[in-house]
Amino acid sequence: MLSAKKLKHQPVLLLVDDRPENLASLEAVLEDGERQLLSAQSGEQALSLLLSHDVTLVLLDVQMPGMDGYEVARLMRAKARTRDIPILFITATERDERAMLRGYESGAIDYLYKPFSPDVLQRKVAVLQELQLSRQRLSLMNRNLDEARSYYAAILSTAAEGILVVDEQGIISYANPAACQLLDCPLIMLESEPLQKLATAPDSNVVPWENSLFFQHWHKKMTYRAHDALLFSPTGQRLPVTLSSAPLPPPHRGLVVVFQDNRVPKQLQEQLLKQAITDSLTELFNRHGFLQALHAAVARSQRNSKSLAVLYLDLDGFKRINDTLGHAAGDQLLRRMAERLRRCTRSYDTLARLGGDEFTVILDGLDSPEDAARIAEKILETIVAPLELQGLQIAVSVSIGIATWPDCGDSVDALLQAADLAMYQAKSEGRNQYRFFTAEMNGRARARLLLEESLRQAVATEEFLLHYQPQLMLSDGRLRGFEALLRWQHHQAGLVSPAIFVPLLEETGLINSIGGWVIERACQQRQRWQAQFAGDLIISVNLSARQFGIAELVTQIARIVEQCQLRPNQLELEVTESSLMQDLEHSQRVLRELRQQGFRIAIDDFGTGYSSLAYLRQFEIDTLKIDRMFIANALTNGKDAAIVETLIQLSHHLGMEVVAEGVETTEQLRWLQSIDCDCVQGYLFAKPLPEAEASRYPGQVSLADRAGL
Ligand code: C2E
Ligand code: CA
Ligand code: CA
């Protein structure tokens, strides 16, 4: 900041002469009560006084022994502190003057020849003294000004904002370093440039200064602000800025323009915006971005009356990969799939990941729905190609639902829902395929929703019950046990088939609670039958894939069995191959634990899924239940018959018991006997029976009698 230095008002005169009488006479003449007089009798003494005092003027005797007056003057000129102090030489000879003048170029010098008149001395001293005083004042002011200038210059040059000073004619007269830097051009190119040229795009006409907003505001002594302005530098830079232009206060004329780089906040804004609509894993759109894009696409299609399609993609079996290889591998897989999707689509198609393994594609400007089918086919083909993940060769497929605008719905929500439904259809019809949305799907979907709702109520109002279907030993007709089958007694619709509601229970997760209830109910029933049936009667319960996911499944079952005072081998758990395959490692572990507790394990519906005995060897299994489709076809289809025969032999080899399901005819029964099957279950003997009827079912009757033969 400016230092408030005060001028020392009392002048200080240094008188130098080797003779004391000369000094005394000088003092007598110059003493005026206002100035301070210092005296020195040698050059050395004079120099030392000069260092310790702020001397205004030196009266210097030229002829002195030792260091003479010239020498003192020379040394004074060599020092910054004393350089500018005026010197009045007092000399006896005129001869030395020229030599002296040559030596000194700066500082005021005057001469007084001895003998001098006191008048002349006084006048010369007064003039030199005044000269020096005003010089000191000036230099102090200069110093203060310099300081002020450098202070403001520092502010201007460290300001991050560009600052331009513009004169009344609109010509730039000053630009701070930030202005030069932001506009990427040197000061000389900016100074004396019209401001209007900076504010005009290179290919546009420059508006005259008087018509410009800068001028008009300035004219009205107003500040002009623009938040989204553009500046064009002489070097061709295009700079988005926020700027303000304010009139300079009088007496100055002209205006100051301050501008701020908008690129930084713009970039930040763009980045934030990007984050809000982008899926960080795949860098595709997220749900939010997708919905925005779909809105825009629908609006566009309304204008150009072109067709538009939404593809809803869901990877098949992604959960299995995620569960077995871990989330990092899952993430990697999703990224790779996103890459593949990019390759299958055109650059202007919109790709999004809605979450998990669900992707969507918006196909814009289609000529016909077939175009969407073509792209769906390409996606199916590309996705299914094997890829390496953590050193393993992995292939995933995808199920695709397609909804077109405007046929499948005119709103964004309706389109998305339709595509979602079509995707479910593709999935349930065997995966790795695409389906277009149909109105019929919509009806089914609505029915499903209703069913789902009443299922939830049924859980609350306990509309569930169990029926029991007998299983019989082929050797002697003895009752092996009962399979407990879930029934839903709907308060209006009557009995609902489990084929309809069990998949729904699984999808909604309700199976976990109901499944537990089934096990408990079946075990309690088995306990009540303790008296009337033989001790080794088996109660079979179906376990769904979802139930394998319950962490405490094994302890839950063990607790129920214990509470019902059953032996573990009186309970058989029926699981399907496909549910085991969903997460091989996990299933193996759960089955092993169940087996260790002594529970029996049966493979249900064998022959409908992978039907791989090699796979089954990996599990410890007690019972193989051959699916009733095989039994139904065996007598007319030689191949099926051969398969069943081989299956039975192999199972016996592996120590498994075989149950044939769905035995409906005596021919089937005879054939099964002839190929050494162990047990049968089917309508030929009994349908699933309500509790009371099952309780009356005889334990020891021959098969012929049971089948009414
Ligand atoms: P499943 O485990 O294969 O059960 C056997 C099904 O075949 C039963 O159908 C039974 O009524 C039927 N069936 C038995 N003998 C014959 C026959 O001779 N001919 C014909 N055509 N059918 C026969 P249901 O009771 O409708 O059960 C269907 C499926 O629902 C079951 O198939 C099972 O997968 C599932 N399910 C039933 N109860 C439960 C349960 O408590 N938990 C779980 N997770 N699933 C269950
Ligand atoms: Ca079963
Ligand atoms: Ca079955």
Short mmCIF file of C-alpha atoms in Angstrom, two decimals, residues 43-495:
data_model
loop_
_atom_site.label_atom_id
_atom_site.label_comp_id
_atom_site.label_asym_id
_atom_site.label_seq_id
_atom_site.Cartn_x
_atom_site.Cartn_y
_atom_site.Cartn_z
CA GLY A 43 36.37 15.44 3.14
CA GLU A 44 36.22 12.27 5.27
CA GLN A 45 34.21 13.98 7.97
CA ALA A 46 31.88 15.42 5.32
CA LEU A 47 31.21 11.98 3.84
CA SER A 48 30.45 10.47 7.20
CA LEU A 49 27.99 13.29 8.03
CA LEU A 50 26.36 12.78 4.65
CA LEU A 51 25.71 9.17 5.56
CA SER A 52 24.15 9.99 8.91
CA HIS A 53 22.02 12.97 7.90
CA ASP A 54 19.53 13.83 5.21
CA VAL A 55 21.52 16.69 3.78
CA THR A 56 19.79 19.18 1.47
CA LEU A 57 22.81 21.04 0.16
CA VAL A 58 26.59 20.82 0.49
CA LEU A 59 28.86 23.87 0.47
CA LEU A 60 32.20 22.40 -0.45
CA ASP A 61 35.62 23.99 -0.29
CA VAL A 62 37.65 22.80 -3.27
CA GLN A 63 41.14 23.21 -1.88
CA MET A 64 41.56 21.06 1.15
CA PRO A 65 44.54 19.05 2.34
CA GLY A 66 44.12 15.32 1.94
CA MET A 67 40.81 14.62 0.21
CA ASP A 68 40.00 17.74 -1.80
CA GLY A 69 36.55 18.99 -2.79
CA TYR A 70 36.54 17.25 -6.18
CA GLU A 71 37.26 13.93 -4.59
CA VAL A 72 34.43 14.38 -2.09
CA ALA A 73 32.07 15.29 -4.94
CA ARG A 74 33.16 12.25 -6.94
CA LEU A 75 32.50 9.95 -4.03
CA MET A 76 29.12 11.58 -3.42
CA ARG A 77 28.13 10.98 -7.02
CA ALA A 78 29.08 7.34 -6.72
CA LYS A 79 26.54 6.74 -3.94
CA ALA A 80 22.81 6.61 -4.63
CA ARG A 81 22.05 8.20 -1.30
CA THR A 82 24.13 11.29 -2.01
CA ARG A 83 24.11 11.36 -5.79
CA ASP A 84 21.41 13.96 -6.19
CA ILE A 85 22.43 16.35 -3.41
CA PRO A 86 23.34 19.69 -4.96
CA ILE A 87 26.88 20.97 -4.35
CA LEU A 88 27.98 24.56 -4.14
CA PHE A 89 31.72 24.63 -4.73
CA ILE A 90 33.67 27.38 -3.06
CA THR A 91 36.93 27.98 -4.86
CA ALA A 92 39.63 30.56 -5.16
CA THR A 93 40.55 29.84 -8.78
CA GLU A 94 38.42 29.95 -11.87
CA ARG A 95 40.83 27.66 -13.67
CA ASP A 96 39.47 24.41 -12.27
CA GLU A 97 35.90 24.98 -13.44
CA ARG A 98 36.11 23.27 -16.80
CA ALA A 99 37.84 20.17 -15.53
CA MET A 100 35.21 19.92 -12.87
CA LEU A 101 32.26 20.27 -15.26
CA ARG A 102 33.51 17.45 -17.39
CA GLY A 103 33.51 15.10 -14.46
CA TYR A 104 29.92 15.56 -13.33
CA GLU A 105 26.83 15.15 -15.40
CA SER A 106 24.08 14.86 -12.89
CA GLY A 107 23.07 16.87 -9.87
CA ALA A 108 23.01 20.61 -9.49
CA ILE A 109 26.36 22.28 -9.17
CA ASP A 110 27.19 25.89 -8.68
CA TYR A 111 30.30 27.89 -7.92
CA LEU A 112 31.21 30.62 -5.62
CA TYR A 113 34.50 32.36 -5.97
CA LYS A 114 36.36 33.65 -3.04
CA PRO A 115 36.06 36.20 -1.81
CA PHE A 116 32.24 36.06 -1.99
CA SER A 117 29.64 38.54 -0.98
CA PRO A 118 27.23 37.31 1.72
CA ASP A 119 24.31 38.40 -0.44
CA VAL A 120 25.30 36.27 -3.39
CA LEU A 121 25.99 33.33 -1.08
CA GLN A 122 22.58 33.62 0.52
CA ARG A 123 20.76 33.84 -2.80
CA LYS A 124 22.63 30.91 -4.35
CA VAL A 125 22.02 28.77 -1.26
CA ALA A 126 18.34 29.71 -1.20
CA VAL A 127 17.88 28.73 -4.86
CA LEU A 128 19.79 25.44 -4.59
CA GLN A 129 18.07 24.58 -1.35
CA GLU A 130 14.61 25.18 -2.80
CA LEU A 131 15.50 23.26 -5.92
CA GLN A 132 16.58 20.30 -3.88
CA LEU A 133 13.55 20.43 -1.61
CA SER A 134 11.09 20.40 -4.47
CA ARG A 135 13.10 17.71 -6.11
CA GLN A 136 12.83 15.59 -2.99
CA ARG A 137 9.10 16.25 -2.84
CA LEU A 138 8.75 15.24 -6.45
CA SER A 139 10.73 12.10 -6.05
CA LEU A 140 8.71 11.09 -3.05
CA MET A 141 5.53 11.69 -4.98
CA ASN A 142 6.99 9.73 -7.82
CA ARG A 143 7.88 6.93 -5.53
CA ASN A 144 4.38 6.89 -4.10
CA LEU A 145 2.93 7.00 -7.57
CA ASP A 146 5.18 4.20 -8.67
CA GLU A 147 4.10 2.17 -5.72
CA ALA A 148 0.46 2.88 -6.45
CA ARG A 149 0.93 2.08 -10.07
CA SER A 150 2.61 -1.19 -9.37
CA TYR A 151 -0.01 -2.01 -6.76
CA TYR A 152 -2.86 -1.51 -9.21
CA ALA A 153 -0.88 -3.14 -11.98
CA ALA A 154 -0.40 -6.16 -9.75
CA ILE A 155 -4.13 -6.32 -9.14
CA LEU A 156 -4.88 -6.00 -12.82
CA SER A 157 -2.34 -8.56 -13.81
CA THR A 158 -3.26 -11.13 -11.21
CA ALA A 159 -7.00 -10.82 -11.85
CA ALA A 160 -8.30 -14.02 -13.42
CA GLU A 161 -10.88 -11.98 -15.30
CA GLY A 162 -10.02 -10.33 -18.54
CA ILE A 163 -10.12 -6.54 -18.19
CA LEU A 164 -10.25 -4.15 -21.12
CA VAL A 165 -10.30 -0.39 -20.98
CA VAL A 166 -12.12 1.01 -23.99
CA ASP A 167 -12.22 4.65 -25.05
CA GLU A 168 -15.28 6.59 -26.18
CA GLN A 169 -14.69 5.56 -29.77
CA GLY A 170 -14.83 1.91 -28.79
CA ILE A 171 -11.09 1.39 -29.19
CA ILE A 172 -9.30 -0.81 -26.66
CA SER A 173 -6.69 1.24 -24.83
CA TYR A 174 -5.65 -1.30 -22.24
CA ALA A 175 -5.84 -5.06 -21.78
CA ASN A 176 -4.68 -6.90 -18.69
CA PRO A 177 -2.59 -10.08 -18.97
CA ALA A 178 -5.62 -12.29 -18.29
CA ALA A 179 -7.43 -10.69 -21.22
CA CYS A 180 -4.47 -11.42 -23.46
CA GLN A 181 -4.23 -14.94 -22.17
CA LEU A 182 -7.92 -15.73 -22.47
CA LEU A 183 -8.08 -14.28 -25.95
CA ASP A 184 -4.80 -16.00 -26.71
CA CYS A 185 -3.18 -13.00 -28.34
CA PRO A 186 -0.43 -10.52 -27.46
CA LEU A 187 -1.14 -7.13 -25.97
CA ILE A 188 -0.12 -5.24 -29.11
CA MET A 189 -2.79 -7.03 -31.12
CA LEU A 190 -5.47 -6.02 -28.64
CA GLU A 191 -4.50 -2.47 -27.95
CA SER A 192 -6.01 0.01 -30.43
CA GLU A 193 -8.33 -2.73 -31.72
CA PRO A 194 -12.07 -1.82 -31.90
CA LEU A 195 -14.01 -3.66 -29.15
CA GLN A 196 -16.76 -4.37 -31.68
CA LYS A 197 -14.36 -6.51 -33.67
CA LEU A 198 -13.83 -8.73 -30.63
CA ALA A 199 -17.57 -9.04 -30.17
CA THR A 200 -18.32 -10.04 -33.77
CA ALA A 201 -17.90 -13.44 -35.40
CA PRO A 202 -15.29 -13.35 -38.19
CA ASP A 203 -17.84 -14.01 -40.93
CA SER A 204 -20.40 -11.44 -39.70
CA ASN A 205 -20.65 -7.73 -40.31
CA VAL A 206 -19.28 -5.54 -37.57
CA VAL A 207 -22.04 -3.44 -36.00
CA PRO A 208 -21.00 0.25 -35.80
CA TRP A 209 -19.84 1.28 -32.33
CA GLU A 210 -22.69 3.76 -31.83
CA ASN A 211 -25.25 0.98 -32.44
CA SER A 212 -23.61 -1.46 -30.08
CA LEU A 213 -25.06 -2.39 -26.72
CA PHE A 214 -21.74 -1.37 -25.14
CA PHE A 215 -22.06 2.15 -26.45
CA GLN A 216 -25.77 2.48 -25.75
CA HIS A 217 -25.38 1.46 -22.13
CA TRP A 218 -22.30 3.60 -21.69
CA HIS A 219 -24.17 6.51 -23.20
CA LYS A 220 -26.89 6.13 -20.59
CA LYS A 221 -24.22 5.68 -17.89
CA MET A 222 -25.43 2.15 -17.34
CA THR A 223 -23.68 -1.12 -16.80
CA TYR A 224 -24.24 -3.71 -19.49
CA ARG A 225 -24.09 -7.41 -18.60
CA ALA A 226 -24.18 -10.50 -20.82
CA HIS A 227 -24.04 -13.99 -19.35
CA ASP A 228 -23.70 -15.89 -22.55
CA ALA A 229 -21.58 -13.72 -24.79
CA LEU A 230 -18.95 -14.76 -27.29
CA LEU A 231 -15.66 -13.01 -27.94
CA PHE A 232 -13.63 -13.60 -31.07
CA SER A 233 -9.95 -12.90 -30.72
CA PRO A 234 -7.84 -11.49 -33.59
CA THR A 235 -6.06 -14.88 -33.62
CA GLY A 236 -9.29 -16.71 -34.41
CA GLN A 237 -10.15 -17.92 -30.92
CA ARG A 238 -13.82 -18.20 -30.04
CA LEU A 239 -14.36 -17.62 -26.36
CA PRO A 240 -17.67 -18.04 -24.50
CA VAL A 241 -17.74 -15.44 -21.73
CA THR A 242 -19.80 -13.75 -19.10
CA LEU A 243 -19.08 -10.04 -19.41
CA SER A 244 -19.94 -6.71 -17.93
CA SER A 245 -19.15 -3.27 -19.26
CA ALA A 246 -19.29 -0.24 -16.97
CA PRO A 247 -18.64 3.45 -17.63
CA LEU A 248 -15.44 4.82 -16.09
CA PRO A 249 -16.12 7.49 -13.46
CA PRO A 250 -15.35 11.11 -14.42
CA PRO A 251 -13.01 12.72 -15.23
CA HIS A 252 -12.13 9.61 -17.19
CA ARG A 253 -14.05 8.88 -20.33
CA GLY A 254 -14.61 5.46 -21.75
CA LEU A 255 -15.57 2.14 -20.20
CA VAL A 256 -14.15 -0.94 -18.53
CA VAL A 257 -15.09 -4.34 -19.85
CA VAL A 258 -14.56 -7.29 -17.51
CA PHE A 259 -15.08 -10.77 -18.83
CA GLN A 260 -14.90 -14.25 -17.40
CA ASP A 261 -14.12 -17.48 -19.17
CA ASN A 262 -17.28 -19.55 -19.44
CA ARG A 263 -15.51 -22.61 -20.72
CA VAL A 264 -14.60 -23.82 -17.25
CA PRO A 265 -18.08 -23.59 -15.72
CA LYS A 266 -19.48 -24.82 -19.02
CA GLN A 267 -17.28 -27.88 -18.94
CA LEU A 268 -18.23 -28.51 -15.34
CA GLN A 269 -21.86 -28.09 -16.20
CA GLU A 270 -21.53 -30.41 -19.15
CA GLN A 271 -19.72 -32.92 -16.99
CA LEU A 272 -22.41 -32.82 -14.32
CA LEU A 273 -25.08 -33.09 -16.93
CA LYS A 274 -23.27 -36.03 -18.45
CA GLN A 275 -22.99 -37.77 -15.11
CA ALA A 276 -26.68 -37.34 -14.46
CA ILE A 277 -27.66 -39.15 -17.65
CA THR A 278 -24.79 -41.59 -18.07
CA ASP A 279 -24.28 -45.04 -16.70
CA SER A 280 -20.80 -44.90 -15.26
CA LEU A 281 -20.08 -48.58 -15.82
CA THR A 282 -20.77 -48.76 -19.54
CA GLU A 283 -20.87 -45.06 -20.45
CA LEU A 284 -24.18 -45.68 -22.13
CA PHE A 285 -27.19 -43.64 -21.07
CA ASN A 286 -28.71 -44.50 -17.72
CA ARG A 287 -32.46 -44.76 -17.17
CA HIS A 288 -32.80 -41.01 -16.83
CA GLY A 289 -30.85 -40.35 -20.02
CA PHE A 290 -32.78 -43.05 -21.82
CA LEU A 291 -36.16 -41.60 -20.90
CA GLN A 292 -35.04 -38.16 -22.01
CA ALA A 293 -33.81 -39.54 -25.31
CA LEU A 294 -37.01 -41.51 -25.81
CA HIS A 295 -39.12 -38.41 -25.20
CA ALA A 296 -37.10 -36.55 -27.80
CA ALA A 297 -37.27 -39.45 -30.25
CA VAL A 298 -41.06 -39.73 -29.93
CA ALA A 299 -41.40 -36.00 -30.52
CA ARG A 300 -39.14 -36.29 -33.57
CA SER A 301 -41.11 -39.21 -34.96
CA GLN A 302 -44.32 -37.25 -34.55
CA ARG A 303 -42.83 -34.56 -36.76
CA ASN A 304 -41.29 -36.69 -39.48
CA SER A 305 -43.93 -39.48 -39.25
CA LYS A 306 -41.24 -42.15 -39.29
CA SER A 307 -41.43 -45.28 -37.20
CA LEU A 308 -39.53 -45.76 -33.99
CA ALA A 309 -38.69 -48.90 -32.05
CA VAL A 310 -37.64 -49.58 -28.49
CA LEU A 311 -35.66 -52.74 -27.88
CA TYR A 312 -35.61 -54.07 -24.34
CA LEU A 313 -32.71 -56.44 -23.75
CA ASP A 314 -32.08 -58.74 -20.84
CA LEU A 315 -29.03 -60.98 -20.71
CA ASP A 316 -29.85 -64.63 -20.15
CA GLY A 317 -28.26 -66.21 -17.12
CA PHE A 318 -26.27 -63.13 -16.16
CA LYS A 319 -27.02 -63.65 -12.49
CA ARG A 320 -25.30 -67.02 -12.60
CA ILE A 321 -22.10 -65.47 -13.95
CA ASN A 322 -22.27 -62.66 -11.45
CA ASP A 323 -22.80 -65.09 -8.59
CA THR A 324 -20.14 -67.58 -9.57
CA LEU A 325 -17.39 -65.35 -10.96
CA GLY A 326 -18.01 -62.31 -8.79
CA HIS A 327 -19.15 -58.77 -9.37
CA ALA A 328 -15.92 -57.59 -10.97
CA ALA A 329 -16.33 -60.21 -13.68
CA GLY A 330 -20.00 -59.31 -13.95
CA ASP A 331 -19.11 -55.66 -14.47
CA GLN A 332 -16.53 -56.57 -17.06
CA LEU A 333 -19.07 -58.68 -18.88
CA LEU A 334 -21.58 -55.82 -18.90
CA ARG A 335 -18.96 -53.49 -20.34
CA ARG A 336 -18.09 -55.97 -23.06
CA MET A 337 -21.77 -56.40 -23.89
CA ALA A 338 -22.18 -52.62 -24.10
CA GLU A 339 -19.29 -52.52 -26.56
CA ARG A 340 -20.89 -55.22 -28.67
CA LEU A 341 -24.21 -53.39 -28.65
CA ARG A 342 -22.45 -50.28 -29.91
CA ARG A 343 -21.09 -52.26 -32.80
CA CYS A 344 -24.53 -53.59 -33.74
CA THR A 345 -26.23 -50.24 -33.86
CA ARG A 346 -25.90 -47.10 -35.91
CA SER A 347 -24.09 -44.14 -34.44
CA TYR A 348 -27.31 -42.17 -33.99
CA ASP A 349 -29.21 -44.95 -32.22
CA THR A 350 -29.56 -44.48 -28.50
CA LEU A 351 -28.14 -47.13 -26.18
CA ALA A 352 -28.83 -47.31 -22.49
CA ARG A 353 -28.38 -49.56 -19.51
CA LEU A 354 -31.38 -49.32 -17.24
CA GLY A 355 -29.67 -51.19 -14.44
CA GLY A 356 -28.43 -54.72 -13.78
CA ASP A 357 -28.23 -56.62 -17.03
CA GLU A 358 -31.05 -54.72 -18.72
CA PHE A 359 -30.24 -52.67 -21.78
CA THR A 360 -32.42 -50.64 -24.11
CA VAL A 361 -31.96 -49.40 -27.63
CA ILE A 362 -33.95 -46.69 -29.38
CA LEU A 363 -34.04 -47.13 -33.13
CA ASP A 364 -35.02 -43.88 -34.70
CA GLY A 365 -36.34 -43.04 -38.16
CA LEU A 366 -37.22 -46.58 -39.24
CA ASP A 367 -38.99 -47.19 -42.52
CA SER A 368 -40.65 -50.35 -41.23
CA PRO A 369 -40.69 -52.53 -38.08
CA GLU A 370 -38.68 -55.14 -40.00
CA ASP A 371 -35.68 -52.85 -39.71
CA ALA A 372 -35.89 -53.30 -35.95
CA ALA A 373 -36.05 -57.07 -36.36
CA ARG A 374 -32.92 -57.00 -38.50
CA ILE A 375 -31.03 -55.13 -35.83
CA ALA A 376 -32.39 -57.44 -33.12
CA GLU A 377 -31.09 -60.42 -35.11
CA LYS A 378 -27.70 -58.80 -35.43
CA ILE A 379 -27.63 -58.17 -31.69
CA LEU A 380 -28.58 -61.78 -30.89
CA GLU A 381 -25.80 -63.02 -33.14
CA THR A 382 -23.17 -60.63 -31.80
CA ILE A 383 -23.96 -61.05 -28.11
CA VAL A 384 -23.88 -64.83 -28.21
CA ALA A 385 -20.30 -65.05 -29.53
CA PRO A 386 -18.09 -66.51 -26.78
CA LEU A 387 -15.72 -64.23 -24.93
CA GLU A 388 -12.96 -64.69 -22.43
CA LEU A 389 -13.61 -63.65 -18.88
CA GLN A 390 -11.06 -64.32 -16.15
CA GLY A 391 -9.46 -66.94 -18.34
CA LEU A 392 -12.75 -68.74 -18.96
CA GLN A 393 -14.62 -69.04 -22.24
CA ILE A 394 -18.09 -67.72 -21.62
CA ALA A 395 -21.09 -67.31 -23.84
CA VAL A 396 -24.19 -65.37 -22.86
CA SER A 397 -27.31 -64.84 -24.83
CA VAL A 398 -29.91 -62.13 -24.67
CA SER A 399 -33.68 -61.97 -24.84
CA ILE A 400 -35.10 -58.99 -26.69
CA GLY A 401 -38.54 -57.42 -26.59
CA ILE A 402 -39.46 -54.96 -29.33
CA ALA A 403 -42.14 -52.28 -29.14
CA THR A 404 -42.78 -49.91 -32.02
CA TRP A 405 -44.21 -46.44 -32.00
CA PRO A 406 -47.06 -45.64 -32.45
CA ASP A 407 -48.59 -49.15 -32.71
CA CYS A 408 -47.56 -50.41 -29.27
CA GLY A 409 -48.26 -47.27 -27.32
CA ASP A 410 -48.02 -43.57 -27.85
CA SER A 411 -46.41 -42.59 -24.58
CA VAL A 412 -42.88 -43.20 -23.41
CA ASP A 413 -44.11 -45.27 -20.46
CA ALA A 414 -46.40 -47.41 -22.59
CA LEU A 415 -43.61 -48.08 -25.09
CA LEU A 416 -41.15 -49.10 -22.41
CA GLN A 417 -43.66 -51.34 -20.69
CA ALA A 418 -44.63 -52.98 -23.97
CA ALA A 419 -41.00 -53.67 -24.84
CA ASP A 420 -40.46 -55.06 -21.34
CA LEU A 421 -43.43 -57.41 -21.69
CA ALA A 422 -42.26 -58.60 -25.09
CA MET A 423 -38.84 -59.27 -23.56
CA TYR A 424 -40.47 -61.48 -20.89
CA GLN A 425 -42.25 -63.32 -23.63
CA ALA A 426 -38.98 -63.93 -25.47
CA LYS A 427 -37.46 -65.16 -22.22
CA SER A 428 -40.27 -67.50 -21.32
CA GLU A 429 -40.31 -68.97 -24.82
CA GLY A 430 -36.75 -70.17 -24.50
CA ARG A 431 -34.39 -67.19 -24.42
CA ASN A 432 -31.86 -66.05 -27.04
CA GLN A 433 -34.59 -64.65 -29.25
CA TYR A 434 -36.62 -61.55 -29.90
CA ARG A 435 -40.37 -60.95 -29.73
CA PHE A 436 -42.49 -58.08 -30.93
CA PHE A 437 -45.07 -56.77 -28.51
CA THR A 438 -48.64 -57.85 -29.29
CA ALA A 439 -51.93 -56.65 -27.86
CA GLU A 440 -52.52 -60.16 -26.57
CA MET A 441 -49.41 -59.88 -24.42
CA ASN A 442 -50.90 -56.82 -22.90
CA GLY A 443 -54.03 -58.73 -21.89
CA ARG A 444 -51.95 -61.49 -20.38
CA ALA A 445 -49.84 -58.98 -18.56
CA ARG A 446 -52.91 -57.40 -17.03
CA ALA A 447 -54.23 -60.79 -15.96
CA ARG A 448 -50.87 -61.55 -14.46
CA LEU A 449 -50.90 -58.37 -12.47
CA LEU A 450 -54.34 -59.21 -11.09
CA LEU A 451 -53.20 -62.71 -10.21
CA GLU A 452 -50.12 -61.40 -8.51
CA GLU A 453 -52.23 -59.10 -6.41
CA SER A 454 -54.61 -61.84 -5.30
CA LEU A 455 -51.65 -64.14 -4.60
CA ARG A 456 -50.38 -61.64 -2.10
CA GLN A 457 -53.78 -61.62 -0.49
CA ALA A 458 -53.92 -65.40 -0.49
CA VAL A 459 -50.75 -65.52 1.54
CA ALA A 460 -52.40 -63.25 4.07
CA THR A 461 -55.76 -65.04 4.15
CA GLU A 462 -54.22 -68.54 4.06
CA GLU A 463 -55.99 -69.80 1.01
CA PHE A 464 -53.31 -72.44 0.48
CA LEU A 465 -53.54 -76.15 1.24
CA LEU A 466 -51.73 -79.32 0.40
CA HIS A 467 -52.84 -82.36 -1.55
CA TYR A 468 -50.94 -85.61 -1.33
CA GLN A 469 -50.23 -87.97 -4.23
CA PRO A 470 -49.24 -91.55 -3.34
CA GLN A 471 -46.02 -93.10 -4.63
CA LEU A 472 -46.02 -96.91 -4.83
CA MET A 473 -43.34 -99.60 -4.92
CA LEU A 474 -43.54 -101.59 -8.16
CA SER A 475 -42.26 -104.75 -6.48
CA ASP A 476 -45.16 -105.28 -4.06
CA GLY A 477 -47.53 -102.32 -4.32
CA ARG A 478 -46.50 -101.02 -0.92
CA LEU A 479 -47.08 -97.29 -0.28
CA ARG A 480 -43.66 -95.67 -0.51
CA GLY A 481 -44.87 -92.23 0.45
CA PHE A 482 -46.75 -89.11 -0.64
CA GLU A 483 -45.70 -86.11 -2.70
CA ALA A 484 -47.08 -82.96 -1.15
CA LEU A 485 -48.51 -80.67 -3.84
CA LEU A 486 -49.56 -77.12 -3.21
CA ARG A 487 -53.12 -76.02 -3.94
CA TRP A 488 -54.65 -72.59 -3.98
CA GLN A 489 -58.29 -72.45 -3.03
CA HIS A 490 -59.24 -69.08 -4.46
CA HIS A 491 -62.26 -67.54 -2.71
CA GLN A 492 -63.93 -66.81 -6.06
CA ALA A 493 -62.11 -68.75 -8.76
CA GLY A 494 -61.91 -72.06 -6.90
CA LEU A 495 -58.87 -74.29 -7.16
#
